[in-house]
Every structure is written in structure tokens, then in C-alpha cells.
Amino acid sequence: MHAPIRILMVVDGRYPATGGAEMQARLLSRSFAAAGHEVRVLVPHLDRSLPFADQVDGIPVQRLGYPKIKGLGAILLNLNFALWLLRHQGEFDAIHIHMMHNLAGAAGWINRWLKPTLIVKVSGAAEFQGGILDQKLMTKPVHWILRKGAQRLDAYQCISKKTVKIMLKAGFAKERLHLLPNAVDLVRFAYKGTRDQSSLRAVFVGRHVPVKGLDVLLESWVRVSLQSPDAHLTLAGDGPERERLMTLSRQLGIENSVSFPGLVQDVPALLSSHNLYVQASHQEGLPNAVLEAMANGLPTVATQISGHEDVIAHGVTGLLVPPNHADELAAALSHLAENPNLRQEMGATARRFVEQYFSTEAVMQSLLAVYTQPSAPLSHPMTKAKINANR
């Protein structure tokens, strides 16, 4: 057991919200508080319908005000954030920022005057494409300033091996990079009972955006539905591509075997009503949706990209296929459609894998080590996972 410490969770977005960073901050806040640590949350006051101060899950939340003026508003928010940290630093032992964005850059510039450990989570696409770590934007003054500030933080939680490589290439100190995944709520996503394996019921949960490769998934489903007429695909979530994808399903003649339920509140129940998870993304950080599906006991068919490769053992907990290859994706889905016992076996192994490496307890203990000794070597059990059948 670790002695109780005082932790400030910082979310650079709306809170509470359903985004990955926001949900992860909320899960860790609850878990640390339940373990006896003192936790508070600090966020920008983006949603003006919410008060400046309230509680979420019994944990105090402070929202920083700023004027909504394009360009100027972000600058004033960063200044307000920096001043708030300087005024309140004595109230915390560790400050955990849940995305390397504006607030992380602002915090870095004042870190030399701060006593708490400053750690930021680096997720991937949000920072590397259009964010402060995008190499194409390094000549822009604002990005340069924020990046230089971010390089002054004490530690970096990198959630995938690819993230570590990119951070090293970008000039971040190796001793401050920690490969440390997102945590999964094993209790919430646990499946109880016997899953229906009579026919393939595949599901995807997430944003309907081009990077998720849902058009490729629909193209592959044409072949799957021909070989397995009883198979069904559910694409839950919303986004700018949703209407186009619904039209595409009709054009492909598979509208009767594909459903689009929109945003789903009870995701564990949705996962429990299916027997396979599928994700055809072109790029990912460390996908929470895949980890939650594995925690629910589902095998996963996914593209062979960083993030997926970190958590899916090909042939053991699921199948990996090249991105943007509808035929190979269809072959993998059809293989598991025809082998219900293999689906069940892979799903059970996936659950055990997540229990071992991605439980809130395992991630919390690793984070506590970083909070107290940010430059000490950290080897989270995830880095030692060698269950891929092809290794």
C-alpha cells in the first residue's frame, strides 16, 4: 500500500464528458479516491451551463473561467491556469494532465517554480496530428512555444510503444518517458452469464470518422454476410460520417444485417449482447473501446497498427489484419463466424489479459511510482506481455 497523496487531475476539455481522456480521468479519480488518496479535478469552463465549482462522483471539480474570444481566449485560459497552479501548488503532491495540449504547454513554462510532480498523458493522434507535437506545425510560433513548454514537464505517460518512439524522435528525455496504459473498469465491463454464440454478432463502438475505417468494414461485411447470412454488425456511436455510412450500407445491399443505434448509454450491456468486437481503424493511440471489449470477454478483429498491436495477441485474444484491406478483414471475420468455440476461447483469454495488465489497481500503482519518482525507471507489466502466438 502506498501512503495517501494529494492528486490534481487536469482535463483539457469538458468534464464530465464521454471522450477517452475525460473518461480515463474520471475513472482514475474515482479509483484513487476510493484508495484513500485526496483527489481534485481542474478543467476549463467550456460548458457555461455548469457551475464554476461542483462535484462529480463525490470529487471536487473546479472550472477555470476565460472569455470565449477566438485566439485571445486560449491565451487567457493558459495564463489563468498557470496562475492557478502557482497559487494552489501547496495543496498537491502530483498534477496529472490528461492530454498534451495547451494546458500542458502552459504548465511546463512555470514548472521550475512548482513543487508538485507534473505528469502529462500522451495519447497519440490528438497530439501528433494538428496538435502541439505535429512535426508539420513546428514552425508555427504558438506550437513552438507550447512544445517547448511541454518539454519541461517532469514525466510523460505514453500509452503505446509508438508514442514512446515518436516522443524520443521529437527530442523528449528518455528517462522521463513511461510506457503506461489506460486503465479499464473491470467491474463495470464484466460479463456475467453464458454468451450467445449461435451466430456472429459483431460490434463497433466509437466516433464515425474517416480514421476509424468504417467504410472498409462495411465493404468487408458484404462478403461476411454472404458466407454467414445470420451474422449481424452493429456500428454504435455518432459522427460526421454516420449518414454517409448508412447510405453506403444500403448501396452495398447489407442494410438488413447492419444496424446504427447511435450513441449508446449502456455500453457494457451493448457489448454483452454481442460476441465479437471489430475495429478497422487506420490509426489509434491505445483504444479504450478495444480494452473495454476485452474486459467484457470479447475477441477482437482489428487492424495491425500501433495501439492494436500493443493489446491484441494475434491468434490468442483476436485477429490482426492489414489496415485498409477489406478482403483480409472479411476473411478474419468469416473465420471467427465459423468457429464459435474459438470466439469463446479468445474472449476468455482477452478478459484474463486485461485483468492482469490493465486493471485500475495495476495502473494506479504504476502512476503512484511516477508521481513520487518521475525519473525512476518504470516497467509496467504491459511491457513484458508476450502472449502473441506469432512471437
XYZ file of C-alpha atoms in Angstrom:
391
model
C 0.000 0.000 0.000
C 1.197 3.486 -0.886
C 0.861 6.313 1.619
C -2.009 8.673 0.694
C -1.037 11.611 -1.515
C -2.829 14.675 -2.914
C -3.554 14.496 -6.651
C -4.875 17.103 -9.080
C -6.354 15.681 -12.282
C -6.384 18.215 -15.140
C -8.597 17.670 -18.187
C -8.120 19.963 -21.195
C -11.783 19.713 -22.226
C -15.361 19.365 -20.984
C -15.954 17.451 -17.758
C -17.758 15.205 -17.239
C -17.825 14.020 -20.848
C -17.697 10.799 -22.873
C -14.332 11.348 -24.567
C -11.477 8.953 -23.889
C -9.297 11.377 -21.896
C -12.254 12.613 -19.844
C -13.496 9.102 -19.060
C -9.999 7.952 -18.105
C -9.519 10.927 -15.777
C -12.886 10.205 -14.173
C -12.113 6.501 -13.690
C -8.716 7.215 -12.135
C -10.153 9.976 -9.937
C -12.761 7.594 -8.510
C -10.211 4.822 -8.056
C -7.585 6.971 -6.335
C -10.229 8.497 -4.049
C -11.562 5.037 -3.151
C -7.994 4.006 -2.267
C -7.742 6.843 0.260
C -5.939 9.494 -1.771
C -7.121 13.115 -1.891
C -8.261 13.927 -5.435
C -9.463 17.108 -7.118
C -10.222 17.874 -10.780
C -9.415 21.079 -12.681
C -10.897 21.821 -16.128
C -11.655 24.812 -18.403
C -15.160 26.261 -18.042
C -16.171 25.220 -21.565
C -19.795 24.353 -20.780
C -21.284 27.570 -19.404
C -24.365 25.682 -18.194
C -22.209 24.066 -15.489
C -21.125 25.875 -12.297
C -17.556 27.013 -11.674
C -17.333 24.533 -8.804
C -19.234 21.348 -8.062
C -18.654 17.638 -7.500
C -18.573 14.681 -9.877
C -18.708 11.236 -8.254
C -18.189 12.984 -4.917
C -14.882 14.518 -6.094
C -14.448 18.338 -6.158
C -14.287 19.849 -9.656
C -13.039 23.386 -10.319
C -13.718 25.035 -13.705
C -11.466 27.874 -14.836
C -13.217 30.824 -16.439
C -11.973 32.607 -19.554
C -13.510 34.778 -22.291
C -14.639 32.945 -25.401
C -12.734 35.134 -27.838
C -11.027 33.366 -30.726
C -7.271 33.247 -30.178
C -7.272 35.565 -27.159
C -9.474 33.221 -25.108
C -6.954 30.360 -25.287
C -4.091 32.662 -24.266
C -6.027 33.992 -21.273
C -7.051 30.461 -20.265
C -3.401 29.359 -20.282
C -2.418 32.365 -18.156
C -5.283 31.744 -15.725
C -4.270 28.077 -15.482
C -0.613 28.927 -14.796
C -1.560 31.457 -12.107
C -3.974 28.974 -10.514
C -1.222 26.334 -10.293
C 1.202 28.818 -8.728
C -1.394 29.864 -6.130
C -2.575 26.346 -5.252
C 0.580 24.247 -5.734
C 0.973 23.694 -1.982
C -2.301 21.736 -1.984
C -0.983 18.900 -4.201
C 1.801 16.335 -4.430
C 1.166 15.464 -8.080
C -0.555 17.152 -11.030
C -1.695 14.804 -13.814
C -2.692 16.476 -17.106
C -4.726 14.155 -19.338
C -3.627 15.391 -22.768
C -0.531 17.116 -24.119
C -2.292 20.223 -25.347
C -2.451 23.909 -24.395
C -2.581 23.445 -20.619
C 0.379 21.049 -20.613
C 2.472 23.568 -22.525
C 1.484 26.380 -20.170
C 2.293 24.276 -17.093
C 5.718 23.401 -18.449
C 6.810 27.028 -18.640
C 6.214 27.518 -14.892
C 7.351 24.056 -13.772
C 10.626 25.363 -12.317
C 8.553 27.228 -9.697
C 6.185 24.329 -8.941
C 6.755 21.772 -6.183
C 4.283 19.011 -7.221
C 5.290 16.420 -9.818
C 3.904 17.405 -13.246
C 2.962 14.465 -15.460
C 1.082 14.527 -18.769
C -0.573 11.684 -20.654
C 0.336 11.495 -24.342
C -2.408 9.619 -26.176
C -1.336 9.765 -29.812
C -3.356 11.099 -32.730
C -4.732 14.183 -30.939
C -1.223 15.424 -30.194
C 0.562 14.217 -33.336
C -1.977 15.352 -35.952
C -2.798 19.027 -35.621
C -1.618 19.128 -32.010
C 1.479 20.582 -30.396
C 3.597 17.558 -31.398
C 2.698 17.698 -35.095
C 6.034 17.954 -36.932
C 4.385 19.837 -39.808
C 3.371 22.651 -37.460
C 6.663 23.105 -35.628
C 7.398 26.397 -37.405
C 4.180 27.988 -36.140
C 5.009 30.244 -33.151
C 2.170 29.012 -30.915
C 3.022 25.341 -31.466
C 6.725 26.019 -30.910
C 6.038 27.811 -27.612
C 3.669 25.111 -26.321
C 6.001 22.304 -27.354
C 8.987 23.922 -25.630
C 6.870 24.303 -22.513
C 5.724 20.681 -22.672
C 9.351 19.520 -22.813
C 9.858 20.978 -19.327
C 7.378 18.651 -17.587
C 8.604 16.036 -15.097
C 7.184 12.892 -16.701
C 5.166 11.636 -19.664
C 2.644 8.808 -19.607
C 2.953 7.245 -23.069
C 0.084 4.850 -23.678
C 1.604 2.932 -26.616
C 5.030 1.887 -27.858
C 4.622 4.040 -30.958
C 4.011 7.060 -28.739
C 7.310 6.409 -26.954
C 9.152 6.241 -30.295
C 7.618 9.491 -31.542
C 8.394 11.264 -28.272
C 12.029 10.142 -28.446
C 12.269 11.325 -32.050
C 10.786 14.679 -31.005
C 13.607 15.184 -28.505
C 11.928 14.325 -25.198
C 14.185 12.899 -22.472
C 14.127 9.095 -22.436
C 14.284 8.837 -18.640
C 11.020 10.780 -18.339
C 9.026 8.615 -20.775
C 6.922 5.891 -19.155
C 5.023 3.254 -21.148
C 1.878 3.143 -19.068
C -1.545 2.224 -20.480
C -5.044 3.407 -19.773
C -6.911 1.612 -17.020
C -10.098 -0.392 -17.572
C -13.068 -0.580 -15.212
C -13.142 -4.367 -14.878
C -16.226 -4.393 -12.659
C -18.339 -2.223 -14.962
C -17.431 -4.122 -18.130
C -17.506 -7.643 -16.709
C -19.856 -10.063 -18.474
C -21.817 -12.448 -16.315
C -23.544 -15.478 -17.759
C -23.232 -17.530 -20.934
C -22.805 -15.566 -24.149
C -24.943 -16.466 -27.175
C -22.571 -17.945 -29.790
C -25.243 -19.295 -32.172
C -24.365 -16.730 -34.868
C -21.810 -13.959 -35.291
C -22.832 -10.686 -33.668
C -20.051 -8.143 -34.225
C -19.975 -4.661 -32.721
C -18.010 -1.425 -33.009
C -18.341 1.476 -30.546
C -16.872 4.883 -31.309
C -16.833 8.017 -33.402
C -17.966 7.694 -37.014
C -14.990 9.470 -38.549
C -12.730 8.557 -41.512
C -9.793 7.391 -39.364
C -11.936 4.552 -37.951
C -12.105 2.821 -41.367
C -15.808 2.050 -41.097
C -16.288 2.229 -44.869
C -13.712 -0.570 -45.244
C -15.539 -2.537 -42.555
C -18.835 -2.223 -44.442
C -17.173 -3.345 -47.670
C -15.811 -6.403 -45.879
C -19.231 -7.131 -44.389
C -20.653 -7.806 -47.864
C -18.567 -10.983 -48.065
C -19.195 -11.906 -44.424
C -22.973 -11.671 -44.820
C -22.872 -13.814 -47.973
C -20.980 -16.584 -46.181
C -22.875 -16.199 -42.891
C -26.416 -14.906 -43.629
C -27.327 -14.844 -39.922
C -24.367 -12.619 -38.977
C -25.105 -9.098 -37.749
C -22.946 -5.975 -37.389
C -23.680 -3.078 -35.020
C -21.946 0.275 -35.513
C -22.699 2.242 -32.344
C -21.773 5.889 -31.928
C -22.129 9.081 -33.890
C -20.075 11.452 -36.001
C -19.847 13.274 -39.333
C -19.597 10.027 -41.323
C -22.713 8.372 -39.900
C -25.199 9.378 -42.612
C -22.754 8.517 -45.387
C -22.086 5.116 -43.827
C -25.807 4.378 -43.545
C -26.193 5.266 -47.223
C -23.203 3.070 -48.095
C -24.734 0.096 -46.285
C -27.861 0.458 -48.427
C -25.808 0.791 -51.614
C -23.902 -2.379 -50.715
C -27.155 -4.228 -50.029
C -26.296 -5.088 -46.416
C -28.688 -2.741 -44.614
C -30.618 -5.701 -43.157
C -27.519 -7.094 -41.431
C -26.083 -3.787 -40.167
C -27.581 -1.517 -37.515
C -26.702 2.046 -36.473
C -28.121 2.611 -32.962
C -26.363 5.970 -32.479
C -24.943 6.933 -29.103
C -25.464 4.168 -26.551
C -25.532 4.987 -22.841
C -25.132 1.452 -21.504
C -22.030 0.298 -23.385
C -21.388 -2.772 -21.154
C -24.887 -4.068 -21.930
C -24.326 -3.448 -25.639
C -21.050 -5.382 -25.595
C -22.661 -8.205 -23.635
C -25.271 -8.677 -26.366
C -22.538 -9.359 -28.954
C -19.826 -11.997 -29.304
C -17.070 -10.203 -31.233
C -15.587 -6.720 -31.345
C -14.248 -5.225 -34.589
C -12.137 -2.118 -35.168
C -10.823 -1.256 -38.650
C -9.006 1.977 -37.751
C -6.167 3.424 -39.814
C -4.579 4.939 -36.682
C -5.076 4.682 -32.913
C -3.426 5.630 -29.631
C -4.339 2.951 -27.106
C -8.027 2.303 -27.871
C -10.201 2.298 -24.755
C -13.025 0.706 -26.746
C -10.910 -2.366 -27.530
C -9.789 -2.719 -23.904
C -13.397 -2.428 -22.707
C -14.494 -5.089 -25.196
C -11.704 -7.388 -23.995
C -12.767 -6.739 -20.390
C -16.252 -7.847 -21.445
C -14.796 -11.127 -22.691
C -14.965 -10.400 -26.425
C -12.374 -11.451 -29.013
C -11.315 -8.626 -31.328
C -10.685 -8.417 -35.054
C -8.673 -5.264 -35.687
C -6.182 -3.648 -37.997
C -2.490 -4.269 -37.399
C -1.472 -0.794 -36.244
C 0.186 0.649 -33.156
C -2.230 0.590 -30.258
C -3.978 -2.539 -31.507
C -0.645 -4.383 -31.629
C 0.061 -3.341 -28.037
C -3.030 -5.072 -26.656
C -4.228 -7.762 -29.101
C -2.312 -11.025 -29.343
C -2.875 -12.351 -32.868
C -4.369 -15.827 -32.753
C -4.787 -15.716 -28.965
C -7.105 -12.839 -27.996
C -8.162 -11.886 -31.517
C -7.002 -11.466 -35.090
C -4.984 -8.652 -36.682
C -5.244 -7.725 -40.362
C -3.544 -5.056 -42.520
C -5.338 -1.681 -42.483
C -7.477 -0.717 -45.473
C -7.742 -4.326 -46.739
C -11.432 -5.262 -46.904
C -10.769 -8.796 -48.201
C -8.423 -9.731 -45.347
C -10.754 -8.157 -42.800
C -13.638 -10.178 -44.256
C -11.576 -13.377 -44.109
C -10.776 -12.838 -40.420
C -14.395 -12.069 -39.551
C -15.641 -15.076 -41.525
C -13.102 -17.345 -39.830
C -14.438 -16.411 -36.407
C -18.032 -16.503 -37.658
C -17.482 -20.170 -38.494
C -15.698 -21.001 -35.220
C -17.857 -20.114 -32.197
C -15.698 -22.160 -29.809
C -12.627 -20.197 -30.891
C -14.517 -16.933 -30.335
C -15.373 -18.011 -26.815
C -11.830 -19.184 -26.049
C -10.246 -15.976 -27.379
C -12.724 -13.853 -25.428
C -11.947 -15.617 -22.151
C -8.212 -15.165 -22.741
C -8.764 -11.489 -23.572
C -10.535 -10.962 -20.249
C -7.671 -12.590 -18.322
C -5.119 -10.478 -20.197
C -6.904 -7.223 -19.337
C -7.292 -8.300 -15.708
C -3.537 -8.813 -15.454
C -2.225 -5.737 -17.248
C -4.936 -3.062 -17.425
C -6.788 -3.158 -14.111
C -7.206 0.157 -12.305
C -5.111 -1.237 -9.445
C -2.155 -2.097 -11.718
C -2.244 1.277 -13.472
C -2.718 3.185 -10.199
C 0.343 1.567 -8.622
C 2.467 2.428 -11.652
C 1.177 6.014 -11.658
C 1.923 6.395 -7.954
C 5.501 5.336 -8.668
C 5.755 8.052 -11.336
C 4.075 10.667 -9.129
C 6.661 10.111 -6.386
C 9.752 9.350 -8.529
C 9.135 10.752 -12.029
C 12.600 9.948 -13.408
C 12.950 6.471 -11.907
C 12.824 3.513 -14.349
C 9.296 2.153 -14.632
C 8.421 -1.200 -16.128
C 4.671 -1.609 -16.215
C 3.711 -5.289 -16.686
C 2.307 -4.377 -20.125
C 5.860 -4.041 -21.448
C 6.526 -7.662 -20.521
C 3.372 -9.122 -22.072
C 4.468 -11.793 -24.575
C 1.355 -13.765 -25.338
C 1.263 -13.187 -29.099
C 1.154 -16.611 -30.696
C 3.431 -15.465 -33.502
C 6.282 -14.267 -31.250
